[in-house]
mmCIF file of C-alpha atoms and ligand atoms in Angstrom:
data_model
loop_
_atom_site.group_PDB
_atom_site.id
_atom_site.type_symbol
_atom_site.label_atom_id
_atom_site.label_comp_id
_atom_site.label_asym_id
_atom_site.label_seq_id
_atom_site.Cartn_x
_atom_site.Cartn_y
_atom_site.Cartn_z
ATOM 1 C CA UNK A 1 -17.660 -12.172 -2.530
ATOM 2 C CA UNK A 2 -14.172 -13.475 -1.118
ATOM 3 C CA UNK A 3 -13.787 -16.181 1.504
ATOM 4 C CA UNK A 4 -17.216 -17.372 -0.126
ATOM 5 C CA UNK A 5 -16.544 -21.272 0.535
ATOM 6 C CA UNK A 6 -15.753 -20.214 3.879
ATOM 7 C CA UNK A 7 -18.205 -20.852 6.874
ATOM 8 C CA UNK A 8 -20.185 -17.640 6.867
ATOM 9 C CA UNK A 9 -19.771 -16.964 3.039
ATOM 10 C CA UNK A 10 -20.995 -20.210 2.219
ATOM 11 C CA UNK A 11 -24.095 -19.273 4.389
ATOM 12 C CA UNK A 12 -24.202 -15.787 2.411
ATOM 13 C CA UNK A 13 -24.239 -17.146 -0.695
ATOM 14 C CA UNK A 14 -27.154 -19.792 0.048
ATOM 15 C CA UNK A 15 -29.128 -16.940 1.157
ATOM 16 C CA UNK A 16 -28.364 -15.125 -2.126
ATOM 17 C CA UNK A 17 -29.294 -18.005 -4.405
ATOM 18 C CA UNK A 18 -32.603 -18.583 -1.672
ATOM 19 C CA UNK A 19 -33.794 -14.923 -2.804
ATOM 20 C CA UNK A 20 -34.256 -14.336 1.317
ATOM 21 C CA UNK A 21 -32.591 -10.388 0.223
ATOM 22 C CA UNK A 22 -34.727 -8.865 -1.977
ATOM 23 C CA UNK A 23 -32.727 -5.939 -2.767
ATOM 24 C CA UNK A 24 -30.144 -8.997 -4.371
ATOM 25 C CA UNK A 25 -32.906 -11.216 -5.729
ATOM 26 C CA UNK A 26 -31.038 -11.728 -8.844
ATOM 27 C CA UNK A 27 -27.578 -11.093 -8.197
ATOM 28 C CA UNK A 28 -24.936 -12.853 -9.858
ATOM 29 C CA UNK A 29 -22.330 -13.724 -7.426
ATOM 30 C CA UNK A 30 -18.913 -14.819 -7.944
ATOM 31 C CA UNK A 31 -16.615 -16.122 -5.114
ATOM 32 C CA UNK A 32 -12.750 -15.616 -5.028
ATOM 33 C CA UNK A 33 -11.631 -18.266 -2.814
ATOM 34 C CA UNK A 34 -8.310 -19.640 -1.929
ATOM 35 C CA UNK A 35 -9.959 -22.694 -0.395
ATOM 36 C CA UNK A 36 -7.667 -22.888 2.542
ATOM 37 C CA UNK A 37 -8.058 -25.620 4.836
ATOM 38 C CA UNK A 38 -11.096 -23.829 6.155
ATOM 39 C CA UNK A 39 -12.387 -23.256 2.673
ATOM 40 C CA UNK A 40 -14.897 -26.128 1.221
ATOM 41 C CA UNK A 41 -15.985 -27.156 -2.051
ATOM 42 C CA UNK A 42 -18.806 -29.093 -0.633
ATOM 43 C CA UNK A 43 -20.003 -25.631 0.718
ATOM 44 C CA UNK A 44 -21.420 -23.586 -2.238
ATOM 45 C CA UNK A 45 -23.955 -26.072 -4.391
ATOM 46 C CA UNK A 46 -23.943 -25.438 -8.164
ATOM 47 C CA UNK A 47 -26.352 -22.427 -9.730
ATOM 48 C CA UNK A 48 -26.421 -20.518 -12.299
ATOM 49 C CA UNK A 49 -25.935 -17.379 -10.736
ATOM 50 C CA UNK A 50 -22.863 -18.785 -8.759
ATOM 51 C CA UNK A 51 -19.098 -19.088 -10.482
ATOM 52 C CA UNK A 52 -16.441 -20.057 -8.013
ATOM 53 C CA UNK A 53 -13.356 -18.410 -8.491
ATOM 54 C CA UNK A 54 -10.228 -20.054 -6.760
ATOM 55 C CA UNK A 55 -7.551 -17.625 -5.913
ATOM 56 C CA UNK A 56 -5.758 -15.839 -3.675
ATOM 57 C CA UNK A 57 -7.223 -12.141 -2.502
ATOM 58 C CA UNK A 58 -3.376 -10.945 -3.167
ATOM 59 C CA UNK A 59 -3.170 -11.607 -6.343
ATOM 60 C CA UNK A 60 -3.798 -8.309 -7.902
ATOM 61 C CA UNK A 61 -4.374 -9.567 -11.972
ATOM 62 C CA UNK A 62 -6.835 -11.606 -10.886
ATOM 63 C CA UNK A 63 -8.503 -9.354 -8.016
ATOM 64 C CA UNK A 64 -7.928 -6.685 -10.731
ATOM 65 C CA UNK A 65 -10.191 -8.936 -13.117
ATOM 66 C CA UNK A 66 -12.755 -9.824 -10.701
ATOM 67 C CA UNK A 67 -13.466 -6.152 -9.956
ATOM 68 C CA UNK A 68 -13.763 -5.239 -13.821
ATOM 69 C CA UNK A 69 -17.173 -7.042 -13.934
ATOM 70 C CA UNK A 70 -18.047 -6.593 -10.501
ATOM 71 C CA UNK A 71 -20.635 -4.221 -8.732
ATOM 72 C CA UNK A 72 -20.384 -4.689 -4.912
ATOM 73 C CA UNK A 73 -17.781 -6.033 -3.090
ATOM 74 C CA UNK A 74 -18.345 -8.339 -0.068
ATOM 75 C CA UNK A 75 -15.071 -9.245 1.802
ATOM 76 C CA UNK A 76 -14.914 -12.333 4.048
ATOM 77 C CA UNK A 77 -12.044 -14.149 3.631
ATOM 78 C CA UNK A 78 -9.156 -14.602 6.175
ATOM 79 C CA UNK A 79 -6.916 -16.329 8.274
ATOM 80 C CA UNK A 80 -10.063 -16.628 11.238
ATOM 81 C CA UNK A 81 -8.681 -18.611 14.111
ATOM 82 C CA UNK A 82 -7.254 -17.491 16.989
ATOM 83 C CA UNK A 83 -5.561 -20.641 18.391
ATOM 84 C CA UNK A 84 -3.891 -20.558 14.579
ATOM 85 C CA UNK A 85 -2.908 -16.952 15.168
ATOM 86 C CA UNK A 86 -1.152 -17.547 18.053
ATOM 87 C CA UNK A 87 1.073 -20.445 16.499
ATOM 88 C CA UNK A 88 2.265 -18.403 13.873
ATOM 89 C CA UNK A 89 0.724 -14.946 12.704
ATOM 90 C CA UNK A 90 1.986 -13.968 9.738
ATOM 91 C CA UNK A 91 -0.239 -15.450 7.571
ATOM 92 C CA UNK A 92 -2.772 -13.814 9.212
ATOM 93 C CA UNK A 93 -1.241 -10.666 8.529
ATOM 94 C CA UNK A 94 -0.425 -11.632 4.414
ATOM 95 C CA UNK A 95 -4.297 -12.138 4.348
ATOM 96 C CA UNK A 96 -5.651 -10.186 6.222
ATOM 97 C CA UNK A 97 -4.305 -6.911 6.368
ATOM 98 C CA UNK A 98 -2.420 -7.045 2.862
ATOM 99 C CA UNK A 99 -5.187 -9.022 1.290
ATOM 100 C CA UNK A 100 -7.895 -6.496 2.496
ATOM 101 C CA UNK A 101 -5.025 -3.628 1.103
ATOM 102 C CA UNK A 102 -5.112 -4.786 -2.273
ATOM 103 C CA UNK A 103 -8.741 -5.668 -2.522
ATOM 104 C CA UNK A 104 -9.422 -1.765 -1.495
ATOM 105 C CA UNK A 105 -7.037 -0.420 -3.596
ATOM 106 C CA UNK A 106 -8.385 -2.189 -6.808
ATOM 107 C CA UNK A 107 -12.395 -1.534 -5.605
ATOM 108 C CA UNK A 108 -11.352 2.219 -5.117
ATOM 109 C CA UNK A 109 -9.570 2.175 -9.121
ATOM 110 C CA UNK A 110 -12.153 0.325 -10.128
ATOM 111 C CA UNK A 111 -15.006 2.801 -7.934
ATOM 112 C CA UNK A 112 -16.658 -0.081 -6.724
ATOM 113 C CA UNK A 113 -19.015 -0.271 -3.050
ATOM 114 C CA UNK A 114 -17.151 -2.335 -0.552
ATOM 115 C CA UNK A 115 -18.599 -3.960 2.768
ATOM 116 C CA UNK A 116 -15.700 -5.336 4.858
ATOM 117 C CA UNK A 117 -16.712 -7.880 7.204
ATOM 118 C CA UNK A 118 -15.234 -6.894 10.646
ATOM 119 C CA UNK A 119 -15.025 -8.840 14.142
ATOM 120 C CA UNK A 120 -15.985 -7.482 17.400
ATOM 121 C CA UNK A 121 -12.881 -8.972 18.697
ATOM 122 C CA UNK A 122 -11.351 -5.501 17.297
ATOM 123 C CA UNK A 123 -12.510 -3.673 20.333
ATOM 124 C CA UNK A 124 -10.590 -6.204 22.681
ATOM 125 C CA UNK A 125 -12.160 -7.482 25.873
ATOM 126 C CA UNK A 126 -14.857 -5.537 27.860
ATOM 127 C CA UNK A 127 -15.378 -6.293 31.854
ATOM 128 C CA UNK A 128 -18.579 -4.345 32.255
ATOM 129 C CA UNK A 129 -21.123 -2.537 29.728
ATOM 130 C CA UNK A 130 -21.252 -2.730 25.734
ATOM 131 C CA UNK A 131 -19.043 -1.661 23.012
ATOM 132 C CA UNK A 132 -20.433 1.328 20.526
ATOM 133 C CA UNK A 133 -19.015 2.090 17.257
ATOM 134 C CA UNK A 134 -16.816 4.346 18.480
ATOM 135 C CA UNK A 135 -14.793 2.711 21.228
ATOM 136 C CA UNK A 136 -11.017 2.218 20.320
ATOM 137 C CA UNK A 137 -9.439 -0.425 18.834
ATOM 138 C CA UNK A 138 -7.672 -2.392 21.352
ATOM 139 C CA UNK A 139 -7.085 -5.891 19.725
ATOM 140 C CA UNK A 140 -5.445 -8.679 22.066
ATOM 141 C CA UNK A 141 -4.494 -11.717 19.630
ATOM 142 C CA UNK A 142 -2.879 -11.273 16.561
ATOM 143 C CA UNK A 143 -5.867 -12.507 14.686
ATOM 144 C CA UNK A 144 -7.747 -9.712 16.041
ATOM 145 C CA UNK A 145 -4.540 -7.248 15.514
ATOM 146 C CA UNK A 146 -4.562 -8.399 11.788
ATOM 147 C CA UNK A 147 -8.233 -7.675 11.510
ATOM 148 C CA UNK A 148 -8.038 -4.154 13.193
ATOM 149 C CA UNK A 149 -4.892 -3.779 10.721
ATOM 150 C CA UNK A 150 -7.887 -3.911 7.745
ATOM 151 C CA UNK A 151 -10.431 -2.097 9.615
ATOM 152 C CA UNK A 152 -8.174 0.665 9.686
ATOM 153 C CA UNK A 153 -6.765 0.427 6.286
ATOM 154 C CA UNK A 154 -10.434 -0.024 5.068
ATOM 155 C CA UNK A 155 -11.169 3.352 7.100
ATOM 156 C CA UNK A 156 -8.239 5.046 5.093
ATOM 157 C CA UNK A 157 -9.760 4.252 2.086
ATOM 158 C CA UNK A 158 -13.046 6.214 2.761
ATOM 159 C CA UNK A 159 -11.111 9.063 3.747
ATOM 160 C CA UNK A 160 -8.129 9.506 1.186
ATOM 161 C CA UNK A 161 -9.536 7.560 -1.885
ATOM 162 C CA UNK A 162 -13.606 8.231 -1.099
ATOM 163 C CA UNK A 163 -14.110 4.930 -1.187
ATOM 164 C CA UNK A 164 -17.507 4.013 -0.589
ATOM 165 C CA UNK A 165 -16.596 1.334 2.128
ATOM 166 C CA UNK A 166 -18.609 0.031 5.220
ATOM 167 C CA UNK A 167 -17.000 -1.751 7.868
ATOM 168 C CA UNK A 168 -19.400 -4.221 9.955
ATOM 169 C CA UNK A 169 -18.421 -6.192 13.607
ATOM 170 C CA UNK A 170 -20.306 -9.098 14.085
ATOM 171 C CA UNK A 171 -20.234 -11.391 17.731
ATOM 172 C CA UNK A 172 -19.593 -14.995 17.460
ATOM 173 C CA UNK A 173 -21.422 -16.848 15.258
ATOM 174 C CA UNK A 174 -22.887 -20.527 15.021
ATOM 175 C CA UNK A 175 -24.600 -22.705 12.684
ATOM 176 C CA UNK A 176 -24.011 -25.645 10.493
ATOM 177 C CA UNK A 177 -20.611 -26.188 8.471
ATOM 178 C CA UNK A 178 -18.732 -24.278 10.809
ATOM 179 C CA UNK A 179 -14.939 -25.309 10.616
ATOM 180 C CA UNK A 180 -14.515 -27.950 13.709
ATOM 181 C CA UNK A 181 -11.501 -25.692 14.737
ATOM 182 C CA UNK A 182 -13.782 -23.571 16.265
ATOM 183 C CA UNK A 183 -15.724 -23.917 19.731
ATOM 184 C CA UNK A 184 -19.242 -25.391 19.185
ATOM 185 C CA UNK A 185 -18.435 -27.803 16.098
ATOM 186 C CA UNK A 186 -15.105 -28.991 18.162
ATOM 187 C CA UNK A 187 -17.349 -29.585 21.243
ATOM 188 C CA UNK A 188 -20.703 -31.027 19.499
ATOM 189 C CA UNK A 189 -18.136 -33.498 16.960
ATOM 190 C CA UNK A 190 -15.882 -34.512 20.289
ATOM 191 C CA UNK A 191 -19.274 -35.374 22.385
ATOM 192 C CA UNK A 192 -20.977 -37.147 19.219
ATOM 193 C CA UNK A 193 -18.035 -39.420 19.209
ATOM 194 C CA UNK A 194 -17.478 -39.920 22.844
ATOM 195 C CA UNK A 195 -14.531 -38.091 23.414
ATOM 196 C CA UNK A 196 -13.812 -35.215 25.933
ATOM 197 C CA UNK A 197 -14.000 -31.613 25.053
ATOM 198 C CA UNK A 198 -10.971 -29.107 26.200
ATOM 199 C CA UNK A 199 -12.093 -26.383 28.183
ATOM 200 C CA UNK A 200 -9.570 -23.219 28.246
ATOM 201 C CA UNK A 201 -8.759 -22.111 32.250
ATOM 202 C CA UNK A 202 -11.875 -21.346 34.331
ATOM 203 C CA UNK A 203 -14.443 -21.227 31.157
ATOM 204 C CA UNK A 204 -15.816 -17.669 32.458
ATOM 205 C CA UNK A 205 -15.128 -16.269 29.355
ATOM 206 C CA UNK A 206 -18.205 -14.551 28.072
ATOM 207 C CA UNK A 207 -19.227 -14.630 24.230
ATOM 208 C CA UNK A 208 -22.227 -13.304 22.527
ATOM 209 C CA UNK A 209 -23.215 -14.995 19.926
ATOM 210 C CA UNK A 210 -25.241 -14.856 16.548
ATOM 211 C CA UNK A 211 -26.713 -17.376 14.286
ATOM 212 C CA UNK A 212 -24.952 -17.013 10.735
ATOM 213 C CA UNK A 213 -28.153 -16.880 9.220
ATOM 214 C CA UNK A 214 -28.845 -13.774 11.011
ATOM 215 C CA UNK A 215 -25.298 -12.576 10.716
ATOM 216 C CA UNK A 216 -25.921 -12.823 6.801
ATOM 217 C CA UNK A 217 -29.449 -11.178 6.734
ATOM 218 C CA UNK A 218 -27.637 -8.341 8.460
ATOM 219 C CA UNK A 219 -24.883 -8.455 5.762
ATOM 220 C CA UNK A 220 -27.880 -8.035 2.911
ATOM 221 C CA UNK A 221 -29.049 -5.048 4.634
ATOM 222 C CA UNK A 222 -25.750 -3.379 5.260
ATOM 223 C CA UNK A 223 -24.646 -3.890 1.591
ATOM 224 C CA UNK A 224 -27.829 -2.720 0.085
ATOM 225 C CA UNK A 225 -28.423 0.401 3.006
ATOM 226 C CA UNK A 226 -25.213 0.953 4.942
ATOM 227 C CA UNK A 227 -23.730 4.309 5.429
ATOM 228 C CA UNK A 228 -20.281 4.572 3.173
ATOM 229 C CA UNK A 229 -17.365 5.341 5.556
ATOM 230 C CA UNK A 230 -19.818 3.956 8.131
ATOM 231 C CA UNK A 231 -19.230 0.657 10.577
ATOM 232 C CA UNK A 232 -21.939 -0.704 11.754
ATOM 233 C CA UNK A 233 -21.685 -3.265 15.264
ATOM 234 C CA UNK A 234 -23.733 -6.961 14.695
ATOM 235 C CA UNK A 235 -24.605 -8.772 17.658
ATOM 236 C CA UNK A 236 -26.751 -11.417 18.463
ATOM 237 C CA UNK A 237 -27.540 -9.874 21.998
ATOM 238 C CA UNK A 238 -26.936 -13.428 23.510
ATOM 239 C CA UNK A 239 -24.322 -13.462 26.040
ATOM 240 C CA UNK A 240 -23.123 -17.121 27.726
ATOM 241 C CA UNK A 241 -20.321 -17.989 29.376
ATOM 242 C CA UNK A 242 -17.937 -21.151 27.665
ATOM 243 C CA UNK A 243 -18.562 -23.116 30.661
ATOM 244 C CA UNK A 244 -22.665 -22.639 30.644
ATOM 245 C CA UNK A 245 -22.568 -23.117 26.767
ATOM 246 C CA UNK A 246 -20.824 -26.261 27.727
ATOM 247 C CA UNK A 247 -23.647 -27.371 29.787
ATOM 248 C CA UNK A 248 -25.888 -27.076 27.066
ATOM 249 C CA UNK A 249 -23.881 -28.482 24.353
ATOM 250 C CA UNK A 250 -23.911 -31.876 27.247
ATOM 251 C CA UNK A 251 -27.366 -31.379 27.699
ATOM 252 C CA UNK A 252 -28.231 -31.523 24.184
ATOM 253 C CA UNK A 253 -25.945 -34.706 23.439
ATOM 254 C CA UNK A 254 -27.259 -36.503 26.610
ATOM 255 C CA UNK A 255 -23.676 -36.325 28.321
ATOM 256 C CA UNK A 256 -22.419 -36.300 31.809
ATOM 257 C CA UNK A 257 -19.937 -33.584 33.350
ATOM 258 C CA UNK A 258 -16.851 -36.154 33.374
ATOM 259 C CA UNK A 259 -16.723 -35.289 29.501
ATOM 260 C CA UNK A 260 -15.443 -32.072 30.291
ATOM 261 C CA UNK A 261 -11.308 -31.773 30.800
ATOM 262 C CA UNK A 262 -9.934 -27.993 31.757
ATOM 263 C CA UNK A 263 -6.882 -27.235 29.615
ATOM 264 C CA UNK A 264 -4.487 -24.545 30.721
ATOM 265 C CA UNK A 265 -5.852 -20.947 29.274
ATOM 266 C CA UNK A 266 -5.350 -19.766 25.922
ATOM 267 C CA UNK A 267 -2.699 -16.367 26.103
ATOM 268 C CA UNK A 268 -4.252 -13.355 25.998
ATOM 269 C CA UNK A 269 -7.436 -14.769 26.289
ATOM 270 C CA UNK A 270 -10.303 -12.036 25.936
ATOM 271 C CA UNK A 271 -12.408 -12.302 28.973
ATOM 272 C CA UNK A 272 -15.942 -10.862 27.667
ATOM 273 C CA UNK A 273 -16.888 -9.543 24.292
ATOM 274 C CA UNK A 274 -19.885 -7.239 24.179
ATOM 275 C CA UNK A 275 -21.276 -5.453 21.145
ATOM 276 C CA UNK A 276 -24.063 -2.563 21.295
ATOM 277 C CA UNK A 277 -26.043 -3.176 18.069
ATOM 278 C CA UNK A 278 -28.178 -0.254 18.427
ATOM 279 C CA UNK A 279 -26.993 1.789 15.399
ATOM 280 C CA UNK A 280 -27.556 -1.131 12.832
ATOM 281 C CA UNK A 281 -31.063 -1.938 14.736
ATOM 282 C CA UNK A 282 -32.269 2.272 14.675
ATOM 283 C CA UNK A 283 -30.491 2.497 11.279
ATOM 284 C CA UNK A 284 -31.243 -0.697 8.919
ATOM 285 C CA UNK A 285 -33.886 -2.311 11.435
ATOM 286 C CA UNK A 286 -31.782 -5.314 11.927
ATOM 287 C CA UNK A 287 -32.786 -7.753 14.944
ATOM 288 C CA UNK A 288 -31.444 -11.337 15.443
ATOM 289 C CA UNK A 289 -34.491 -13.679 14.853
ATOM 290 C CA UNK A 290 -33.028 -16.933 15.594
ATOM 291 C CA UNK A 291 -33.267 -17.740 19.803
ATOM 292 C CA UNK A 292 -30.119 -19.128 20.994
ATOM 293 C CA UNK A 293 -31.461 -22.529 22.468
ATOM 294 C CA UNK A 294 -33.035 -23.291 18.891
ATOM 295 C CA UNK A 295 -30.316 -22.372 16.857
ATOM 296 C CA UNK A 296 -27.815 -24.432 19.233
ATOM 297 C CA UNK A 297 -30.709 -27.413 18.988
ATOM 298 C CA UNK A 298 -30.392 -27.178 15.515
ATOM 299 C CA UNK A 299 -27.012 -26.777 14.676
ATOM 300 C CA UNK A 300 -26.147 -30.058 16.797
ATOM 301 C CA UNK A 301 -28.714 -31.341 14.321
ATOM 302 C CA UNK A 302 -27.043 -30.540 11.384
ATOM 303 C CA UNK A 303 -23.453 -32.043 12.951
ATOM 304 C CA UNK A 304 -25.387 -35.584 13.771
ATOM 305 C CA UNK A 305 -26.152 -35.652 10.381
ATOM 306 C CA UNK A 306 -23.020 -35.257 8.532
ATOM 307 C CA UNK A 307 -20.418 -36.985 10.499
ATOM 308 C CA UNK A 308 -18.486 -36.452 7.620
ATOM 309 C CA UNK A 309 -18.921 -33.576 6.292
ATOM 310 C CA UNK A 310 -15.724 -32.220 7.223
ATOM 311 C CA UNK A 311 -12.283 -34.884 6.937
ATOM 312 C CA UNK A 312 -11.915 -37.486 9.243
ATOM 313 C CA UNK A 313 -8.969 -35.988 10.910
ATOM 314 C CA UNK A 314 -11.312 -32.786 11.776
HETATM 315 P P1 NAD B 1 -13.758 -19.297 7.604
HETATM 316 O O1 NAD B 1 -12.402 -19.533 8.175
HETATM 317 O O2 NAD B 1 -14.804 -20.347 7.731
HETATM 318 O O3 NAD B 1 -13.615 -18.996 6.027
HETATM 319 C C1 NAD B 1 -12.618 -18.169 5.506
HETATM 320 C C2 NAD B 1 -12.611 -18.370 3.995
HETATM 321 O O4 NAD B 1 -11.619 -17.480 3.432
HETATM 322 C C3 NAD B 1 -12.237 -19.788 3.562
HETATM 323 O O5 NAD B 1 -13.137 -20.246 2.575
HETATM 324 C C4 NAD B 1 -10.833 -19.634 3.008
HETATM 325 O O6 NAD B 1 -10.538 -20.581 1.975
HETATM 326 C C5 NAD B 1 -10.864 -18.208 2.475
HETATM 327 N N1 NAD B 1 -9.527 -17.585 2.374
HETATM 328 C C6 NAD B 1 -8.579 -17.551 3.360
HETATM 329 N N2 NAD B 1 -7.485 -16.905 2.904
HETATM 330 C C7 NAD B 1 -7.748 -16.526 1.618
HETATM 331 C C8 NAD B 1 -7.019 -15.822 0.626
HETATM 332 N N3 NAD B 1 -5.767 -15.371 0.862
HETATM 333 N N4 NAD B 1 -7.599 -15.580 -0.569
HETATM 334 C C9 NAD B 1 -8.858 -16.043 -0.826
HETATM 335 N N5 NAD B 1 -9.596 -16.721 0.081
HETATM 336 C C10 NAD B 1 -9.047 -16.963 1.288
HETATM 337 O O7 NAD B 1 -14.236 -17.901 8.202
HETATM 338 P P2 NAD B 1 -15.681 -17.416 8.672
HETATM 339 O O8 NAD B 1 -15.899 -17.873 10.062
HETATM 340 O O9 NAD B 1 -16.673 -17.736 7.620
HETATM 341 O O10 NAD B 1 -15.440 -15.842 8.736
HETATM 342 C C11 NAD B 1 -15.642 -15.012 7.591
HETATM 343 C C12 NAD B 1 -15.312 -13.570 7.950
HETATM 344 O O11 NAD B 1 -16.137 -13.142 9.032
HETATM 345 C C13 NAD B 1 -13.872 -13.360 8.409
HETATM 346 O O12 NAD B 1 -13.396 -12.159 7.887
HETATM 347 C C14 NAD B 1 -13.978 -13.273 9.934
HETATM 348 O O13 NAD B 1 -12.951 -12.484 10.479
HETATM 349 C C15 NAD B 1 -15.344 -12.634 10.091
HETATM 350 N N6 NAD B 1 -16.052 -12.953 11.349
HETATM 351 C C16 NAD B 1 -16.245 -14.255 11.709
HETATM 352 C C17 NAD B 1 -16.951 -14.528 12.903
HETATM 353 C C18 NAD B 1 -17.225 -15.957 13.343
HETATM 354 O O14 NAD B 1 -17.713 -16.167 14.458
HETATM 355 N N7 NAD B 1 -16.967 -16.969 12.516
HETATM 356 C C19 NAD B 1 -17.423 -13.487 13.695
HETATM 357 C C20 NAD B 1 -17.200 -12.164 13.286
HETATM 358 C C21 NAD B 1 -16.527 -11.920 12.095
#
């Protein structure tokens, strides 16, 4: 698994270790991790079955290595932010598109099954309606670019090299030891310690989200049942506007409206993301289990009790 101390990795690999897959009940797993800033030590407790690797998924000896003793590949890591992205990209592309390049070439040597976790954010932004598997691929950010990048390498793969590679797109997610770059742990962390949270422009733009813990169940199926050459949409079939989730996140932290200052937009800012999950529900039977409003309770839960879980300048 790459990108396993990461945020949803980290989450993948608990459920692993939990047994909550039964087709990977025993799996050995071993993480290749660059630990980034967004990567985490604290993430992946010691087991057993777990060996953390740290390294960069460019480094072909030690990818090369890796895929010797390896049967399944899971492929998470990346540059994942899109404020980041728009800073300065090409890291994003280094690890993203050339790090998913060499991971695929070595799996296909090597003959190894591949799932490469995807983004909806591939598809671009949708006004009306629901994106199938087939739509194009019209990133707007050049995280989203770099990410289409390997979804289309990954597709190349399958055809030239027969790779047996399945591509999934998974909505927003939330949950505990999210990176406080991103929305909800920025807001919930900024509230908690009586500070204001930034809102980009009008805050109409509409996300659907996922709970990781569903995101990851839907990972367990895909790797043990997915369709090689196959990409499958995951979405949580929640869909909120930032402004509304805002209200919420208040709501749940007992705060008033004056806690909420409008920044100017982000560029390019996606409008509305909108996945439909029907193939992965008719194929795998994969539904989201978690409700929004108690995986949001939760998760602001989790961040009241571990102030410092992340650094103090987070
Ligand atoms: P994250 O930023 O929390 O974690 C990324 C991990 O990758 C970190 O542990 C980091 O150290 C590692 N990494 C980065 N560059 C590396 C490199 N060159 N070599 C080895 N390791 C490296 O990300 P996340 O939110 O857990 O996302 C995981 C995957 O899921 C990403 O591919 C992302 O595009 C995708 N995804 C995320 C979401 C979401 O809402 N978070 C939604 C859909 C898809």
């Amino acid at each position: 698994m790459t990108g396993g101390a990461g945020f949803i990795g980290s989450h993948f690999v608990e459920g692993l270790l939990a047994g909550r897959y039964p087709a990977f009940a025993e799996a050995r797993i071993t993480v290749l991790d660059k630990l980034t800033y967004a990567g985490n030590r604290r993430n992946l407790s010691p087991h057993p079955r777990l060996n953390l690797a740290v390294g960069d998924i460019l480094d072909r000896p030690v990818v090369d290595g890796l895929m010797a003793a390896a049967d399944l590949v899971v492929h998470l890591a990346a540059e994942t932010h899109v404020d980041r992205s728009i800073a300065g990209s090409v890291e994003f592309s280094r690890t993203n598109v050339v790090g998913t390049h060499v991971l695929l070439e070595s799996a296909a040597r090597a003959g190894i099954r591949f799932v490469h976790v995807s983004t909806d954010e591939v598809y671009g932004s949708i006004a009306h309606g629901s994106w199938d598997e087939k739509q194009p691929l019209l990133p707007n950010s050049p995280y989203s670019a770099s990410k289409a990048g390997a979804d289309l390498m990954a597709r190349a793969y399958a055809r030239t090299h027969g790779l047996d590679v399945v591509v999934t797109r998974c909505s927003n997610n939330y949950g505990p030891r999210q990176h406080p770059e991103k929305l909800i742990p920025r807001f919930v962390l900024n509230l908690l310690r009586g500070q204001t949270v930034p809102l980009y422009g009008d805050g109409l733009n509409v996300r659907e989200w996922l709970h990781v813990e569903d995101h990851c169940r839907a990972l367990a199926l895909v790797a043990e049942r997915g369709r090689g050459g196959q990409t499958y949409n995951i979405g949580g079939g929640f869909e909120i506007s930032n402004r509304e989730l805002t209200q919420m996140l208040l709501d749940a932290v007992g705060a008033d409206a004056d806690r909420v200052a409008s920044v100017p937009d982000r560029p390019g800012h996606d409008a509305r993301y909108s996945l439909d999950s029907s193939k992965i529900t008719d194929e795998l039977g994969f539904r989201p289990r978690i409700p929004f409003a108690q995986g949001l309770a939760a998760t602001v839960a989790w961040y009241r009790e571990h102030p410092d879980w992340f650094t103090a300048d987070s």
